mmCIF file of C-alpha atoms and ligand atoms in Angstrom:
data_model
loop_
_atom_site.group_PDB
_atom_site.id
_atom_site.type_symbol
_atom_site.label_atom_id
_atom_site.label_comp_id
_atom_site.label_asym_id
_atom_site.label_seq_id
_atom_site.Cartn_x
_atom_site.Cartn_y
_atom_site.Cartn_z
ATOM 1 C CA MET A 8 -15.851 -11.411 -48.816
ATOM 2 C CA LEU A 9 -18.878 -14.051 -49.843
ATOM 3 C CA ASN A 10 -19.844 -13.263 -53.533
ATOM 4 C CA PHE A 11 -23.625 -14.551 -54.278
ATOM 5 C CA THR A 12 -23.714 -12.432 -57.534
ATOM 6 C CA VAL A 13 -23.924 -13.760 -61.053
ATOM 7 C CA GLY A 14 -20.614 -12.591 -62.061
ATOM 8 C CA PRO A 15 -17.513 -12.255 -61.380
ATOM 9 C CA VAL A 16 -18.368 -15.535 -58.556
ATOM 10 C CA MET A 17 -16.050 -16.872 -56.475
ATOM 11 C CA SER A 18 -13.250 -19.192 -58.332
ATOM 12 C CA SER A 19 -11.822 -22.351 -56.220
ATOM 13 C CA PRO A 20 -8.518 -21.857 -54.931
ATOM 14 C CA GLU A 21 -6.816 -23.682 -57.950
ATOM 15 C CA VAL A 22 -7.888 -20.637 -60.438
ATOM 16 C CA CYS A 23 -6.963 -18.120 -57.538
ATOM 17 C CA ALA A 24 -3.550 -19.793 -57.551
ATOM 18 C CA ILE A 25 -3.086 -19.625 -61.122
ATOM 19 C CA GLY A 26 -3.623 -15.705 -61.275
ATOM 20 C CA GLY A 27 -0.564 -15.132 -58.469
ATOM 21 C CA GLN A 28 1.585 -16.887 -61.451
ATOM 22 C CA GLN A 29 3.364 -14.827 -64.008
ATOM 23 C CA VAL A 30 1.852 -14.806 -67.323
ATOM 24 C CA PRO A 31 3.593 -16.985 -70.528
ATOM 25 C CA TYR A 32 4.359 -15.720 -74.099
ATOM 26 C CA PHE A 33 1.458 -17.871 -75.768
ATOM 27 C CA ARG A 34 3.143 -18.555 -79.715
ATOM 28 C CA THR A 35 4.466 -21.558 -78.157
ATOM 29 C CA ALA A 36 3.106 -25.189 -78.899
ATOM 30 C CA GLU A 37 2.549 -25.950 -75.278
ATOM 31 C CA PHE A 38 -0.060 -22.749 -75.412
ATOM 32 C CA SER A 39 -1.388 -24.267 -78.652
ATOM 33 C CA SER A 40 -2.068 -27.308 -76.882
ATOM 34 C CA ILE A 41 -3.703 -26.329 -73.601
ATOM 35 C CA MET A 42 -5.950 -24.282 -76.155
ATOM 36 C CA LEU A 43 -6.591 -27.133 -78.555
ATOM 37 C CA GLU A 44 -7.539 -29.181 -74.851
ATOM 38 C CA ASN A 45 -9.995 -25.899 -74.401
ATOM 39 C CA GLU A 46 -11.522 -26.205 -77.567
ATOM 40 C CA ALA A 47 -12.243 -30.283 -77.093
ATOM 41 C CA TRP A 48 -13.458 -29.956 -73.179
ATOM 42 C CA MET A 49 -15.865 -26.987 -74.706
ATOM 43 C CA ARG A 50 -17.333 -29.187 -77.557
ATOM 44 C CA LYS A 51 -17.973 -31.979 -75.240
ATOM 45 C CA LEU A 52 -19.539 -30.003 -71.855
ATOM 46 C CA ALA A 53 -22.098 -28.494 -74.636
ATOM 47 C CA ARG A 54 -22.654 -31.786 -76.321
ATOM 48 C CA ALA A 55 -22.098 -29.877 -79.840
ATOM 49 C CA PRO A 56 -22.290 -32.269 -82.655
ATOM 50 C CA GLN A 57 -19.632 -33.839 -84.582
ATOM 51 C CA GLY A 58 -17.589 -31.206 -86.612
ATOM 52 C CA SER A 59 -18.431 -28.399 -84.430
ATOM 53 C CA ARG A 60 -15.668 -25.568 -83.478
ATOM 54 C CA ALA A 61 -15.481 -23.372 -80.784
ATOM 55 C CA VAL A 62 -13.330 -20.371 -80.675
ATOM 56 C CA PHE A 63 -12.159 -18.036 -77.761
ATOM 57 C CA LEU A 64 -12.635 -14.670 -77.714
ATOM 58 C CA THR A 65 -10.534 -12.300 -75.526
ATOM 59 C CA ASN A 66 -13.707 -10.009 -74.674
ATOM 60 C CA SER A 67 -17.048 -9.822 -72.043
ATOM 61 C CA SER A 68 -19.836 -12.034 -73.375
ATOM 62 C CA THR A 69 -21.616 -9.509 -74.916
ATOM 63 C CA GLY A 70 -18.703 -8.838 -76.916
ATOM 64 C CA ALA A 71 -19.706 -12.718 -78.000
ATOM 65 C CA MET A 72 -23.377 -11.437 -78.665
ATOM 66 C CA GLU A 73 -21.986 -9.013 -80.644
ATOM 67 C CA ALA A 74 -19.293 -11.175 -82.745
ATOM 68 C CA VAL A 75 -22.232 -13.580 -82.931
ATOM 69 C CA VAL A 76 -25.419 -10.762 -85.035
ATOM 70 C CA MET A 77 -22.277 -9.747 -87.025
ATOM 71 C CA ASN A 78 -21.248 -12.970 -88.630
ATOM 72 C CA CYS A 79 -24.096 -15.180 -88.592
ATOM 73 C CA PHE A 80 -27.058 -12.392 -90.051
ATOM 74 C CA THR A 81 -27.161 -9.585 -92.726
ATOM 75 C CA GLU A 82 -29.864 -6.788 -93.644
ATOM 76 C CA LYS A 83 -31.200 -10.238 -95.819
ATOM 77 C CA ASP A 84 -32.167 -11.806 -92.460
ATOM 78 C CA HIS A 85 -35.224 -11.292 -90.589
ATOM 79 C CA VAL A 86 -34.593 -12.420 -87.182
ATOM 80 C CA LEU A 87 -37.019 -13.420 -84.284
ATOM 81 C CA VAL A 88 -35.478 -12.344 -80.577
ATOM 82 C CA ILE A 89 -36.655 -13.853 -77.278
ATOM 83 C CA ASN A 90 -37.011 -9.952 -75.527
ATOM 84 C CA GLY A 91 -37.837 -10.860 -71.597
ATOM 85 C CA GLY A 92 -35.362 -8.690 -69.775
ATOM 86 C CA SER A 93 -32.394 -6.593 -69.765
ATOM 87 C CA PHE A 94 -30.264 -9.599 -71.749
ATOM 88 C CA GLY A 95 -33.262 -10.101 -74.214
ATOM 89 C CA ALA A 96 -33.307 -6.669 -74.744
ATOM 90 C CA ARG A 97 -29.376 -6.103 -75.308
ATOM 91 C CA PHE A 98 -29.462 -8.822 -78.484
ATOM 92 C CA ALA A 99 -32.914 -6.984 -79.913
ATOM 93 C CA LYS A 100 -30.192 -3.527 -79.247
ATOM 94 C CA LEU A 101 -27.372 -5.488 -80.918
ATOM 95 C CA CYS A 102 -29.934 -6.011 -84.468
ATOM 96 C CA GLU A 103 -30.896 -2.257 -84.276
ATOM 97 C CA ILE A 104 -27.167 -1.271 -84.423
ATOM 98 C CA HIS A 105 -26.263 -3.945 -87.134
ATOM 99 C CA GLU A 106 -29.142 -3.241 -88.657
ATOM 100 C CA ILE A 107 -30.537 -6.717 -88.597
ATOM 101 C CA PRO A 108 -34.268 -6.960 -89.428
ATOM 102 C CA HIS A 109 -35.978 -8.559 -86.321
ATOM 103 C CA THR A 110 -38.920 -8.997 -84.450
ATOM 104 C CA ASP A 111 -38.916 -9.165 -80.643
ATOM 105 C CA ILE A 112 -41.165 -11.577 -78.667
ATOM 106 C CA VAL A 113 -41.539 -9.369 -75.382
ATOM 107 C CA LEU A 114 -42.464 -11.293 -72.427
ATOM 108 C CA GLN A 115 -42.921 -9.904 -68.633
ATOM 109 C CA PRO A 116 -40.183 -9.734 -66.209
ATOM 110 C CA GLY A 117 -40.486 -13.559 -65.375
ATOM 111 C CA GLN A 118 -42.813 -14.795 -67.713
ATOM 112 C CA LYS A 119 -42.262 -18.398 -69.416
ATOM 113 C CA LEU A 120 -42.103 -18.503 -72.923
ATOM 114 C CA THR A 121 -44.884 -20.796 -73.725
ATOM 115 C CA ARG A 122 -45.513 -23.148 -76.785
ATOM 116 C CA ALA A 123 -48.571 -20.878 -77.620
ATOM 117 C CA MET A 124 -46.529 -17.516 -77.658
ATOM 118 C CA LEU A 125 -43.727 -19.054 -79.842
ATOM 119 C CA TYR A 126 -46.085 -20.720 -82.402
ATOM 120 C CA ALA A 127 -47.801 -17.500 -83.161
ATOM 121 C CA TYR A 128 -44.464 -17.221 -85.315
ATOM 122 C CA ASP A 129 -44.623 -20.326 -86.908
ATOM 123 C CA GLY A 130 -44.948 -20.387 -90.820
ATOM 124 C CA GLN A 131 -43.320 -16.446 -91.372
ATOM 125 C CA PRO A 132 -40.513 -15.743 -92.686
ATOM 126 C CA PHE A 133 -38.357 -15.406 -90.067
ATOM 127 C CA THR A 134 -34.220 -16.570 -91.037
ATOM 128 C CA GLY A 135 -33.077 -16.808 -87.294
ATOM 129 C CA LEU A 136 -33.723 -17.072 -83.588
ATOM 130 C CA LEU A 137 -31.918 -15.634 -80.491
ATOM 131 C CA VAL A 138 -32.605 -16.433 -76.872
ATOM 132 C CA ASN A 139 -30.908 -16.088 -74.005
ATOM 133 C CA VAL A 140 -31.303 -19.566 -72.306
ATOM 134 C CA ASP A 141 -31.009 -18.102 -69.059
ATOM 135 C CA GLU A 142 -32.450 -14.515 -69.165
ATOM 136 C CA THR A 143 -30.127 -13.708 -66.635
ATOM 137 C CA SER A 144 -32.374 -10.563 -65.159
ATOM 138 C CA THR A 145 -35.032 -12.373 -63.881
ATOM 139 C CA GLY A 146 -33.983 -16.016 -63.908
ATOM 140 C CA VAL A 147 -36.019 -17.162 -66.334
ATOM 141 C CA LEU A 148 -35.221 -20.350 -68.339
ATOM 142 C CA TYR A 149 -36.558 -21.325 -71.698
ATOM 143 C CA ASP A 150 -36.973 -24.681 -73.357
ATOM 144 C CA THR A 151 -34.451 -25.236 -75.797
ATOM 145 C CA GLN A 152 -35.415 -28.283 -77.015
ATOM 146 C CA MET A 153 -39.007 -26.725 -77.394
ATOM 147 C CA ILE A 154 -37.694 -23.512 -79.141
ATOM 148 C CA GLY A 155 -35.212 -25.646 -81.385
ATOM 149 C CA GLU A 156 -37.755 -27.990 -82.540
ATOM 150 C CA PHE A 157 -39.585 -24.606 -83.490
ATOM 151 C CA CYS A 158 -36.310 -23.185 -85.227
ATOM 152 C CA ARG A 159 -36.150 -26.872 -87.288
ATOM 153 C CA LYS A 160 -39.676 -26.626 -88.389
ATOM 154 C CA ASN A 161 -39.052 -22.871 -89.699
ATOM 155 C CA HIS A 162 -35.937 -23.621 -90.809
ATOM 156 C CA LEU A 163 -34.233 -20.675 -88.305
ATOM 157 C CA PHE A 164 -30.587 -20.194 -87.571
ATOM 158 C CA TYR A 165 -30.860 -20.779 -83.788
ATOM 159 C CA VAL A 166 -28.252 -18.938 -81.480
ATOM 160 C CA CYS A 167 -28.038 -19.702 -77.637
ATOM 161 C CA ASP A 168 -26.705 -17.326 -75.342
ATOM 162 C CA CYS A 169 -25.881 -19.452 -72.753
ATOM 163 C CA VAL A 170 -23.908 -17.131 -70.978
ATOM 164 C CA SER A 171 -24.892 -17.811 -67.592
ATOM 165 C CA SER A 172 -27.141 -21.490 -67.933
ATOM 166 C CA PHE A 173 -23.865 -23.182 -69.342
ATOM 167 C CA LEU A 174 -23.055 -25.938 -66.635
ATOM 168 C CA ALA A 175 -26.149 -24.450 -64.415
ATOM 169 C CA ASP A 176 -28.772 -26.180 -66.373
ATOM 170 C CA SER A 177 -28.459 -28.966 -68.836
ATOM 171 C CA PHE A 178 -27.953 -27.983 -72.249
ATOM 172 C CA ASP A 179 -27.412 -30.423 -75.385
ATOM 173 C CA MET A 180 -26.016 -28.555 -78.858
ATOM 174 C CA ALA A 181 -26.699 -31.138 -80.671
ATOM 175 C CA GLY A 182 -29.943 -32.222 -79.333
ATOM 176 C CA CYS A 183 -31.964 -29.058 -79.597
ATOM 177 C CA GLY A 184 -30.179 -28.288 -83.077
ATOM 178 C CA ALA A 185 -28.779 -25.363 -81.807
ATOM 179 C CA ASP A 186 -26.470 -23.854 -84.398
ATOM 180 C CA VAL A 187 -24.429 -21.725 -82.036
ATOM 181 C CA MET A 188 -23.715 -21.670 -78.181
ATOM 182 C CA ILE A 189 -22.199 -18.595 -76.669
ATOM 183 C CA THR A 190 -20.772 -18.637 -73.012
ATOM 184 C CA GLY A 191 -17.944 -16.734 -71.376
ATOM 185 C CA SER A 192 -15.370 -17.114 -68.633
ATOM 186 C CA GLN A 193 -17.168 -15.192 -65.219
ATOM 187 C CA LYS A 194 -20.080 -17.075 -65.114
ATOM 188 C CA VAL A 195 -19.991 -20.892 -64.179
ATOM 189 C CA LEU A 196 -16.639 -21.399 -65.391
ATOM 190 C CA ALA A 197 -16.045 -19.685 -62.286
ATOM 191 C CA CYS A 198 -13.012 -17.662 -63.329
ATOM 192 C CA PRO A 199 -12.130 -13.990 -64.096
ATOM 193 C CA PRO A 200 -14.281 -11.882 -66.433
ATOM 194 C CA GLY A 201 -12.482 -10.974 -70.067
ATOM 195 C CA VAL A 202 -12.700 -14.506 -72.115
ATOM 196 C CA SER A 203 -16.345 -15.432 -74.104
ATOM 197 C CA ILE A 204 -16.373 -18.784 -75.981
ATOM 198 C CA VAL A 205 -18.225 -19.536 -79.206
ATOM 199 C CA VAL A 206 -19.348 -22.731 -79.823
ATOM 200 C CA MET A 207 -20.606 -23.554 -84.106
ATOM 201 C CA ALA A 208 -22.215 -26.113 -85.132
ATOM 202 C CA PRO A 209 -21.354 -27.275 -88.909
ATOM 203 C CA ARG A 210 -23.720 -25.178 -90.315
ATOM 204 C CA ALA A 211 -22.419 -22.032 -87.986
ATOM 205 C CA VAL A 212 -18.968 -23.013 -89.088
ATOM 206 C CA GLU A 213 -20.144 -22.769 -92.794
ATOM 207 C CA ARG A 214 -21.978 -19.531 -92.574
ATOM 208 C CA VAL A 215 -19.190 -17.752 -90.640
ATOM 209 C CA LYS A 216 -16.704 -18.657 -93.266
ATOM 210 C CA GLN A 217 -18.788 -17.351 -96.244
ATOM 211 C CA GLY A 218 -19.140 -13.912 -94.268
ATOM 212 C CA HIS A 219 -17.969 -11.101 -95.014
ATOM 213 C CA VAL A 220 -17.900 -9.348 -91.490
ATOM 214 C CA LYS A 221 -16.733 -5.666 -91.241
ATOM 215 C CA SER A 222 -14.442 -6.024 -88.304
ATOM 216 C CA MET A 223 -10.692 -6.767 -87.868
ATOM 217 C CA TYR A 224 -11.598 -7.910 -83.848
ATOM 218 C CA PHE A 225 -14.705 -9.534 -84.401
ATOM 219 C CA ASN A 226 -13.995 -11.578 -87.360
ATOM 220 C CA LEU A 227 -15.158 -15.164 -86.693
ATOM 221 C CA SER A 228 -13.360 -16.530 -89.496
ATOM 222 C CA ASP A 229 -10.136 -15.345 -88.757
ATOM 223 C CA ALA A 230 -10.889 -16.863 -85.054
ATOM 224 C CA LEU A 231 -11.512 -20.370 -86.727
ATOM 225 C CA THR A 232 -8.984 -20.439 -88.818
ATOM 226 C CA ASN A 233 -6.108 -19.796 -86.114
ATOM 227 C CA MET A 234 -7.910 -21.433 -83.630
ATOM 228 C CA GLU A 235 -7.209 -24.733 -86.518
ATOM 229 C CA ARG A 236 -3.938 -24.483 -84.886
ATOM 230 C CA GLY A 237 -4.661 -23.906 -81.253
ATOM 231 C CA GLN A 238 -4.302 -19.771 -81.756
ATOM 232 C CA THR A 239 -5.868 -16.550 -81.525
ATOM 233 C CA PRO A 240 -5.167 -14.023 -83.904
ATOM 234 C CA PHE A 241 -4.041 -11.245 -81.440
ATOM 235 C CA THR A 242 -3.073 -11.454 -78.188
ATOM 236 C CA PRO A 243 -5.576 -13.420 -75.804
ATOM 237 C CA ALA A 244 -6.200 -13.122 -72.046
ATOM 238 C CA VAL A 245 -3.592 -15.914 -71.680
ATOM 239 C CA GLY A 246 -3.563 -16.206 -67.800
ATOM 240 C CA ILE A 247 -7.688 -16.497 -67.611
ATOM 241 C CA LEU A 248 -7.438 -19.005 -70.480
ATOM 242 C CA LEU A 249 -4.702 -21.040 -68.752
ATOM 243 C CA GLN A 250 -7.116 -20.868 -65.677
ATOM 244 C CA ILE A 251 -10.105 -21.957 -68.033
ATOM 245 C CA HIS A 252 -8.113 -24.957 -68.481
ATOM 246 C CA ALA A 253 -7.415 -25.617 -64.757
ATOM 247 C CA ARG A 254 -11.132 -25.357 -64.164
ATOM 248 C CA LEU A 255 -12.297 -27.748 -67.672
ATOM 249 C CA LYS A 256 -9.946 -30.357 -66.232
ATOM 250 C CA GLU A 257 -11.406 -30.426 -62.889
ATOM 251 C CA ILE A 258 -15.292 -30.392 -64.334
ATOM 252 C CA ASP A 259 -14.438 -33.455 -67.005
ATOM 253 C CA ALA A 260 -12.636 -34.829 -64.226
ATOM 254 C CA ALA A 261 -15.617 -34.376 -61.021
ATOM 255 C CA GLY A 262 -18.023 -36.006 -63.687
ATOM 256 C CA GLY A 263 -18.578 -33.609 -66.556
ATOM 257 C CA ALA A 264 -21.538 -31.243 -67.595
ATOM 258 C CA ASP A 265 -24.329 -33.541 -65.368
ATOM 259 C CA ALA A 266 -22.244 -33.406 -62.056
ATOM 260 C CA GLU A 267 -21.652 -29.729 -62.326
ATOM 261 C CA VAL A 268 -25.547 -28.828 -63.245
ATOM 262 C CA ALA A 269 -26.429 -31.190 -60.100
ATOM 263 C CA ARG A 270 -24.060 -29.763 -57.653
ATOM 264 C CA VAL A 271 -25.632 -26.168 -59.150
ATOM 265 C CA ALA A 272 -28.797 -27.247 -58.977
ATOM 266 C CA ALA A 273 -28.709 -28.806 -55.206
ATOM 267 C CA GLN A 274 -26.831 -25.372 -54.658
ATOM 268 C CA ALA A 275 -30.235 -23.592 -56.156
ATOM 269 C CA ALA A 276 -33.002 -26.142 -53.877
ATOM 270 C CA ASP A 277 -30.813 -25.499 -50.705
ATOM 271 C CA PHE A 278 -31.204 -22.279 -50.719
ATOM 272 C CA ARG A 279 -34.930 -22.000 -52.047
ATOM 273 C CA ARG A 280 -35.332 -24.476 -49.302
ATOM 274 C CA LYS A 281 -33.927 -22.312 -46.474
ATOM 275 C CA ILE A 282 -35.641 -18.995 -47.445
ATOM 276 C CA ALA A 283 -39.084 -20.140 -47.620
ATOM 277 C CA GLY A 284 -40.357 -18.594 -44.241
ATOM 278 C CA LEU A 285 -38.328 -15.114 -45.170
ATOM 279 C CA PRO A 286 -41.164 -12.159 -46.574
ATOM 280 C CA PHE A 287 -39.710 -12.751 -50.402
ATOM 281 C CA ALA A 288 -41.906 -13.490 -53.380
ATOM 282 C CA MET A 289 -39.957 -15.378 -56.059
ATOM 283 C CA VAL A 290 -40.145 -13.791 -59.721
ATOM 284 C CA SER A 291 -39.226 -16.512 -62.316
ATOM 285 C CA GLN A 292 -42.353 -18.732 -63.874
ATOM 286 C CA SER A 293 -39.641 -20.815 -64.664
ATOM 287 C CA PRO A 294 -36.893 -21.024 -62.338
ATOM 288 C CA ALA A 295 -33.325 -21.571 -63.872
ATOM 289 C CA ASN A 296 -30.725 -22.756 -61.487
ATOM 290 C CA GLY A 297 -28.182 -20.315 -61.440
ATOM 291 C CA VAL A 298 -29.578 -17.856 -59.615
ATOM 292 C CA THR A 299 -32.817 -16.793 -57.593
ATOM 293 C CA PRO A 300 -34.421 -13.389 -58.307
ATOM 294 C CA LEU A 301 -36.613 -12.100 -55.009
ATOM 295 C CA HIS A 302 -39.057 -9.795 -54.660
ATOM 296 C CA PRO A 303 -38.455 -8.315 -50.989
ATOM 297 C CA LEU A 304 -42.383 -7.719 -49.647
ATOM 298 C CA HIS A 305 -41.674 -5.232 -47.221
ATOM 299 C CA ALA A 306 -38.417 -3.965 -48.046
ATOM 300 C CA ASN A 307 -36.490 -2.184 -51.139
ATOM 301 C CA ALA A 308 -34.300 -4.263 -53.150
ATOM 302 C CA TYR A 309 -31.242 -2.256 -53.578
ATOM 303 C CA ASP A 310 -31.317 -1.225 -49.586
ATOM 304 C CA ILE A 311 -30.883 -4.934 -49.254
ATOM 305 C CA PHE A 312 -27.704 -5.230 -51.331
ATOM 306 C CA LEU A 313 -26.211 -1.999 -49.911
ATOM 307 C CA THR A 314 -26.533 -3.324 -46.538
ATOM 308 C CA LEU A 315 -25.216 -6.804 -46.982
ATOM 309 C CA LYS A 316 -21.890 -5.179 -48.669
ATOM 310 C CA ASP A 317 -21.663 -3.121 -46.297
ATOM 311 C CA HIS A 318 -22.582 -4.567 -42.959
ATOM 312 C CA TYR A 319 -22.175 -8.480 -43.581
ATOM 313 C CA GLY A 320 -18.797 -8.542 -46.485
ATOM 314 C CA ILE A 321 -21.693 -10.694 -48.550
ATOM 315 C CA TRP A 322 -22.372 -9.950 -52.103
ATOM 316 C CA VAL A 323 -25.713 -10.402 -53.680
ATOM 317 C CA CYS A 324 -26.791 -8.991 -57.018
ATOM 318 C CA PRO A 325 -28.572 -6.054 -57.669
ATOM 319 C CA ASN A 326 -30.982 -5.473 -60.525
ATOM 320 C CA GLY A 327 -30.879 -2.360 -62.387
ATOM 321 C CA GLY A 328 -33.237 -0.196 -64.534
ATOM 322 C CA ASP A 329 -37.549 -1.041 -63.266
ATOM 323 C CA LEU A 330 -36.238 -3.285 -61.153
ATOM 324 C CA ARG A 331 -33.895 -2.134 -59.232
ATOM 325 C CA ASP A 332 -35.571 -1.066 -56.247
ATOM 326 C CA SER A 333 -37.553 -4.062 -56.811
ATOM 327 C CA VAL A 334 -35.670 -7.127 -57.343
ATOM 328 C CA PHE A 335 -32.416 -8.342 -56.152
ATOM 329 C CA ARG A 336 -30.593 -11.734 -56.959
ATOM 330 C CA VAL A 337 -28.936 -14.238 -55.345
ATOM 331 C CA GLY A 338 -26.426 -16.565 -57.529
ATOM 332 C CA HIS A 339 -25.481 -20.634 -56.924
ATOM 333 C CA ILE A 340 -22.832 -20.375 -59.426
ATOM 334 C CA GLY A 341 -18.980 -20.542 -58.652
ATOM 335 C CA CYS A 342 -17.973 -21.890 -55.686
ATOM 336 C CA LEU A 343 -20.411 -21.507 -53.067
ATOM 337 C CA THR A 344 -21.616 -24.343 -50.607
ATOM 338 C CA PRO A 345 -24.430 -25.156 -48.312
ATOM 339 C CA GLU A 346 -22.833 -23.495 -45.362
ATOM 340 C CA ASP A 347 -22.527 -20.286 -47.757
ATOM 341 C CA ASN A 348 -26.376 -20.356 -48.226
ATOM 342 C CA THR A 349 -27.133 -20.826 -44.110
ATOM 343 C CA THR A 350 -24.435 -17.511 -43.495
ATOM 344 C CA LEU A 351 -26.261 -15.642 -46.143
ATOM 345 C CA VAL A 352 -29.797 -16.895 -45.147
ATOM 346 C CA ASN A 353 -28.637 -15.949 -41.119
ATOM 347 C CA ALA A 354 -27.846 -12.480 -42.514
ATOM 348 C CA LEU A 355 -30.978 -12.209 -44.024
ATOM 349 C CA LEU A 356 -32.618 -13.172 -40.689
ATOM 350 C CA ASP A 357 -30.819 -10.684 -38.855
ATOM 351 C CA LEU A 358 -31.922 -7.946 -41.303
ATOM 352 C CA GLN A 359 -35.500 -9.189 -40.359
ATOM 353 C CA ARG A 360 -34.921 -9.002 -36.566
ATOM 354 C CA LYS A 361 -33.780 -5.261 -37.069
ATOM 355 C CA GLY A 362 -36.978 -4.496 -38.454
ATOM 356 C CA MET A 363 -34.940 -4.079 -42.382
ATOM 357 C CA LEU A 364 -36.860 -7.022 -44.297
HETATM 358 C C1 PLP B 402 -23.438 -12.352 -67.894
HETATM 359 C C2 PLP B 402 -24.407 -12.233 -69.103
HETATM 360 C C3 PLP B 402 -23.985 -11.621 -70.442
HETATM 361 C C4 PLP B 402 -22.735 -10.992 -70.559
HETATM 362 O O1 PLP B 402 -22.282 -10.023 -69.941
HETATM 363 P P1 PLP B 402 -20.956 -9.696 -69.910
HETATM 364 O O2 PLP B 402 -21.132 -8.179 -68.997
HETATM 365 O O3 PLP B 402 -20.685 -8.918 -71.543
HETATM 366 O O4 PLP B 402 -19.851 -10.739 -69.727
HETATM 367 C C5 PLP B 402 -24.653 -12.028 -71.186
HETATM 368 N N1 PLP B 402 -25.859 -13.186 -71.570
HETATM 369 C C6 PLP B 402 -26.339 -13.456 -70.285
HETATM 370 C C7 PLP B 402 -27.514 -14.383 -70.432
HETATM 371 C C8 PLP B 402 -25.397 -13.406 -69.030
HETATM 372 O O5 PLP B 402 -26.050 -14.032 -68.084
#
């Protein structure tokens, strides 16, 4: 199997090997020390400000998005949602469900967020901002620095969903002033799905601790208290946390966030160079490194996904909703190499020869 989706992605042999072992009991000093190392690496890789904390939740990253919305905002807030695709729409839906007043900045698929579009909301009584830094459905990367300046000027509590962009596009949590950063196990961390991570700057820790969330499982204050001793309130996905530990150690030893971002960027550039002559239009006006959404000019995008899967053993990522037939995506995250790109491009050339592209 050759997997170019955007999660779950290909894992390294070390990570796979841990998945084949027995899962240990976790209320031990040994597991606590692994968790505290995980937390320290996460803070470092996110460039989180002094006094930040990280917690590990056992749920997919949408659970972390929901926990953050529930723990950081109330019906007294009014948040801006950058809604440029299905993940932006997910934040908007979470605000609806939890009755958080929100205004969406709606973008067309692939559209870049400009300064002018953002500053149309300047000086108005908003209290927070939610953004998916890489809107993975269309591969649009938003400018976290520009948004951060806007948030600082307008005193907005700033939440960055970096689920697919963390370690694929450079992110400086302290530099851009984000209060919260969310990511998950199955994207650039290239581990199985099931764990999401919430990094909180001091202002977010404070807010979460003073909140009164009506939830037992999504209580971030409880998660923070348990994490002081390297533990979680309930049984976590212990095996995945051990895999994350191995992976974070590997990333740190290989040069940290910058080196991993450079590796993903090179993988993306190599692919984009190799498909230059093929009949595709690029979708994103502001391409993120993690994924390349492609619009086939003469073929159905979903059919390409099915043919590659069924006849070539290669998985690209289909799009859902309105873009199902017109866009598919090629991921550059996980344990992939430029040779793997060549394998995919050769399969696409073969489809072209057969008149299927
Ligand atoms: C993958 C992803 C998520 C989370 O998806 P889950 O299926 O819940 O893990 C959230 N936001 C973005 C931007 C993503 O790419």
